[in-house]
JSON list of C-alpha atoms in Angstrom, two decimals:
[
{"chain": "M", "resi": 186, "resn": "MET", "atom": "CA", "xyz": [29.35, 37.35, 52.59]},
{"chain": "M", "resi": 187, "resn": "ILE", "atom": "CA", "xyz": [29.69, 41.03, 53.48]},
{"chain": "M", "resi": 188, "resn": "ALA", "atom": "CA", "xyz": [30.18, 40.37, 57.20]},
{"chain": "M", "resi": 189, "resn": "ARG", "atom": "CA", "xyz": [32.80, 37.71, 56.47]},
{"chain": "M", "resi": 190, "resn": "SER", "atom": "CA", "xyz": [34.60, 39.87, 53.91]},
{"chain": "M", "resi": 191, "resn": "PHE", "atom": "CA", "xyz": [34.70, 43.08, 55.90]},
{"chain": "M", "resi": 192, "resn": "ASN", "atom": "CA", "xyz": [32.84, 43.23, 59.20]},
{"chain": "M", "resi": 193, "resn": "GLY", "atom": "CA", "xyz": [32.91, 47.04, 59.29]},
{"chain": "M", "resi": 194, "resn": "ALA", "atom": "CA", "xyz": [31.07, 47.34, 55.98]},
{"chain": "M", "resi": 195, "resn": "THR", "atom": "CA", "xyz": [27.45, 48.22, 55.38]},
{"chain": "M", "resi": 196, "resn": "GLY", "atom": "CA", "xyz": [25.66, 46.42, 52.57]},
{"chain": "M", "resi": 197, "resn": "ASP", "atom": "CA", "xyz": [24.02, 48.56, 49.93]},
{"chain": "M", "resi": 198, "resn": "HIS", "atom": "CA", "xyz": [20.22, 48.76, 50.01]},
{"chain": "M", "resi": 199, "resn": "PRO", "atom": "CA", "xyz": [18.36, 45.91, 48.24]},
{"chain": "M", "resi": 200, "resn": "HIS", "atom": "CA", "xyz": [16.54, 48.46, 46.08]},
{"chain": "M", "resi": 201, "resn": "GLN", "atom": "CA", "xyz": [19.90, 49.50, 44.66]},
{"chain": "M", "resi": 202, "resn": "LEU", "atom": "CA", "xyz": [21.37, 46.03, 44.21]},
{"chain": "M", "resi": 203, "resn": "LEU", "atom": "CA", "xyz": [18.33, 43.96, 43.20]},
{"chain": "M", "resi": 204, "resn": "ARG", "atom": "CA", "xyz": [16.35, 46.31, 40.97]},
{"chain": "M", "resi": 205, "resn": "PRO", "atom": "CA", "xyz": [15.51, 45.03, 37.48]},
{"chain": "M", "resi": 206, "resn": "GLY", "atom": "CA", "xyz": [18.57, 45.52, 35.29]},
{"chain": "M", "resi": 207, "resn": "GLY", "atom": "CA", "xyz": [20.53, 46.57, 38.39]},
{"chain": "M", "resi": 208, "resn": "PRO", "atom": "CA", "xyz": [24.14, 45.85, 39.27]},
{"chain": "M", "resi": 209, "resn": "LEU", "atom": "CA", "xyz": [23.64, 42.21, 40.29]},
{"chain": "M", "resi": 210, "resn": "TYR", "atom": "CA", "xyz": [21.96, 41.29, 37.01]},
{"chain": "M", "resi": 211, "resn": "PRO", "atom": "CA", "xyz": [24.47, 39.38, 34.87]},
{"chain": "M", "resi": 212, "resn": "THR", "atom": "CA", "xyz": [25.39, 40.59, 31.40]},
{"chain": "M", "resi": 213, "resn": "ASP", "atom": "CA", "xyz": [27.59, 39.23, 28.65]},
{"chain": "M", "resi": 214, "resn": "GLN", "atom": "CA", "xyz": [30.32, 41.66, 29.68]},
{"chain": "M", "resi": 215, "resn": "ALA", "atom": "CA", "xyz": [31.97, 41.13, 33.08]},
{"chain": "M", "resi": 216, "resn": "ARG", "atom": "CA", "xyz": [31.84, 44.04, 35.49]},
{"chain": "M", "resi": 217, "resn": "SER", "atom": "CA", "xyz": [32.79, 44.93, 39.04]},
{"chain": "M", "resi": 218, "resn": "VAL", "atom": "CA", "xyz": [30.02, 45.74, 41.50]},
{"chain": "M", "resi": 219, "resn": "ASP", "atom": "CA", "xyz": [30.35, 47.42, 44.89]},
{"chain": "M", "resi": 220, "resn": "VAL", "atom": "CA", "xyz": [27.98, 45.61, 47.23]},
{"chain": "M", "resi": 221, "resn": "ALA", "atom": "CA", "xyz": [29.03, 47.27, 50.48]},
{"chain": "M", "resi": 222, "resn": "THR", "atom": "CA", "xyz": [30.67, 50.46, 51.66]},
{"chain": "M", "resi": 223, "resn": "GLN", "atom": "CA", "xyz": [32.74, 51.55, 54.59]},
{"chain": "M", "resi": 224, "resn": "GLY", "atom": "CA", "xyz": [32.04, 54.92, 56.17]},
{"chain": "M", "resi": 225, "resn": "GLN", "atom": "CA", "xyz": [29.28, 57.37, 55.36]},
{"chain": "M", "resi": 226, "resn": "GLY", "atom": "CA", "xyz": [28.56, 60.31, 53.11]},
{"chain": "M", "resi": 227, "resn": "THR", "atom": "CA", "xyz": [31.44, 61.74, 51.13]},
{"chain": "M", "resi": 228, "resn": "ASN", "atom": "CA", "xyz": [33.92, 59.62, 53.12]},
{"chain": "M", "resi": 229, "resn": "ALA", "atom": "CA", "xyz": [32.30, 56.35, 52.01]},
{"chain": "M", "resi": 230, "resn": "ALA", "atom": "CA", "xyz": [34.61, 53.94, 50.22]},
{"chain": "M", "resi": 231, "resn": "SER", "atom": "CA", "xyz": [34.07, 50.58, 48.56]},
{"chain": "M", "resi": 232, "resn": "ALA", "atom": "CA", "xyz": [34.56, 47.82, 51.12]},
{"chain": "M", "resi": 233, "resn": "VAL", "atom": "CA", "xyz": [33.29, 44.77, 49.23]},
{"chain": "M", "resi": 234, "resn": "CYS", "atom": "CA", "xyz": [33.48, 44.57, 45.46]},
{"chain": "M", "resi": 235, "resn": "ILE", "atom": "CA", "xyz": [32.64, 41.51, 43.38]},
{"chain": "M", "resi": 236, "resn": "ARG", "atom": "CA", "xyz": [33.19, 40.74, 39.73]},
{"chain": "M", "resi": 237, "resn": "ILE", "atom": "CA", "xyz": [30.08, 39.38, 38.00]},
{"chain": "M", "resi": 238, "resn": "ARG", "atom": "CA", "xyz": [30.16, 37.59, 34.68]},
{"chain": "M", "resi": 239, "resn": "LEU", "atom": "CA", "xyz": [27.92, 35.30, 32.69]},
{"chain": "M", "resi": 240, "resn": "ARG", "atom": "CA", "xyz": [29.31, 32.17, 31.10]},
{"chain": "M", "resi": 241, "resn": "GLY", "atom": "CA", "xyz": [26.62, 30.24, 29.25]},
{"chain": "M", "resi": 242, "resn": "GLN", "atom": "CA", "xyz": [23.90, 29.48, 31.79]},
{"chain": "M", "resi": 243, "resn": "THR", "atom": "CA", "xyz": [26.18, 30.14, 34.77]},
{"chain": "M", "resi": 244, "resn": "VAL", "atom": "CA", "xyz": [26.57, 33.37, 36.73]},
{"chain": "M", "resi": 245, "resn": "ILE", "atom": "CA", "xyz": [30.04, 33.69, 38.25]},
{"chain": "M", "resi": 246, "resn": "TRP", "atom": "CA", "xyz": [30.94, 35.94, 41.14]},
{"chain": "M", "resi": 247, "resn": "GLY", "atom": "CA", "xyz": [34.71, 36.34, 41.19]},
{"chain": "M", "resi": 248, "resn": "ASP", "atom": "CA", "xyz": [37.40, 38.36, 42.95]},
{"chain": "M", "resi": 249, "resn": "LEU", "atom": "CA", "xyz": [35.98, 37.22, 46.29]},
{"chain": "M", "resi": 250, "resn": "MET", "atom": "CA", "xyz": [38.16, 36.84, 49.34]},
{"chain": "M", "resi": 251, "resn": "TYR", "atom": "CA", "xyz": [36.06, 35.70, 52.26]},
{"chain": "M", "resi": 252, "resn": "PRO", "atom": "CA", "xyz": [36.45, 32.72, 54.60]},
{"chain": "M", "resi": 253, "resn": "ASP", "atom": "CA", "xyz": [34.06, 29.79, 54.54]},
{"chain": "M", "resi": 254, "resn": "ALA", "atom": "CA", "xyz": [32.97, 27.94, 57.70]},
{"chain": "M", "resi": 255, "resn": "ASP", "atom": "CA", "xyz": [36.35, 26.16, 57.80]},
{"chain": "M", "resi": 256, "resn": "ASP", "atom": "CA", "xyz": [38.32, 29.42, 57.32]},
{"chain": "M", "resi": 257, "resn": "ARG", "atom": "CA", "xyz": [39.33, 28.49, 53.75]},
{"chain": "M", "resi": 258, "resn": "VAL", "atom": "CA", "xyz": [39.27, 31.41, 51.35]},
{"chain": "M", "resi": 259, "resn": "ILE", "atom": "CA", "xyz": [36.46, 31.45, 48.81]},
{"chain": "M", "resi": 260, "resn": "GLU", "atom": "CA", "xyz": [37.52, 33.24, 45.64]},
{"chain": "M", "resi": 261, "resn": "GLU", "atom": "CA", "xyz": [34.66, 32.36, 43.29]},
{"chain": "M", "resi": 262, "resn": "VAL", "atom": "CA", "xyz": [31.06, 31.13, 43.45]},
{"chain": "M", "resi": 263, "resn": "ARG", "atom": "CA", "xyz": [28.84, 29.92, 40.62]},
{"chain": "M", "resi": 264, "resn": "PHE", "atom": "CA", "xyz": [25.06, 30.07, 40.25]},
{"chain": "M", "resi": 265, "resn": "ASP", "atom": "CA", "xyz": [22.64, 28.55, 37.77]},
{"chain": "M", "resi": 266, "resn": "LEU", "atom": "CA", "xyz": [21.31, 31.48, 35.71]},
{"chain": "M", "resi": 267, "resn": "THR", "atom": "CA", "xyz": [17.62, 30.59, 36.06]},
{"chain": "M", "resi": 268, "resn": "GLN", "atom": "CA", "xyz": [17.83, 30.11, 39.82]},
{"chain": "M", "resi": 269, "resn": "TYR", "atom": "CA", "xyz": [19.98, 33.23, 40.21]},
{"chain": "M", "resi": 270, "resn": "LEU", "atom": "CA", "xyz": [17.50, 35.47, 38.39]},
{"chain": "M", "resi": 271, "resn": "ALA", "atom": "CA", "xyz": [14.58, 33.95, 40.33]},
{"chain": "M", "resi": 272, "resn": "GLU", "atom": "CA", "xyz": [16.34, 34.72, 43.64]},
{"chain": "M", "resi": 273, "resn": "ILE", "atom": "CA", "xyz": [17.14, 38.29, 42.61]},
{"chain": "M", "resi": 274, "resn": "GLU", "atom": "CA", "xyz": [13.51, 38.86, 41.64]},
{"chain": "M", "resi": 275, "resn": "ARG", "atom": "CA", "xyz": [12.29, 37.26, 44.88]},
{"chain": "M", "resi": 276, "resn": "GLY", "atom": "CA", "xyz": [14.64, 39.41, 46.93]},
{"chain": "M", "resi": 277, "resn": "TYR", "atom": "CA", "xyz": [13.59, 42.57, 45.13]},
{"chain": "M", "resi": 278, "resn": "SER", "atom": "CA", "xyz": [9.91, 41.76, 45.69]},
{"chain": "M", "resi": 279, "resn": "ARG", "atom": "CA", "xyz": [10.56, 41.19, 49.37]},
{"chain": "M", "resi": 280, "resn": "TRP", "atom": "CA", "xyz": [13.07, 43.93, 50.23]},
{"chain": "M", "resi": 281, "resn": "GLY", "atom": "CA", "xyz": [13.51, 46.30, 47.32]},
{"chain": "M", "resi": 282, "resn": "CYS", "atom": "CA", "xyz": [10.11, 47.58, 46.28]},
{"chain": "M", "resi": 283, "resn": "GLY", "atom": "CA", "xyz": [9.04, 50.98, 47.45]},
{"chain": "M", "resi": 284, "resn": "ALA", "atom": "CA", "xyz": [12.38, 51.68, 49.07]}
]
């Protein structure tokens, strides 16, 4: 998603994004999350920002603007809450711990 949205961007570290209670964990209140930056140090700027919200048992990522395989723009994706949380925990176990 990051490469398709902005190929010059660098994704934030999994420890930052996937930690328990971290920015990708859904809450009742929608919020914007920077998942990638452009540049380094004090010159770094948000390059990819998504809006995460929880609606019932569905996690919604909105405000997306990246092309799918057919070059159609994807603006929103939806995830089952249980599967979403399981994948975040799996990712954190694999890439986030001890970082």
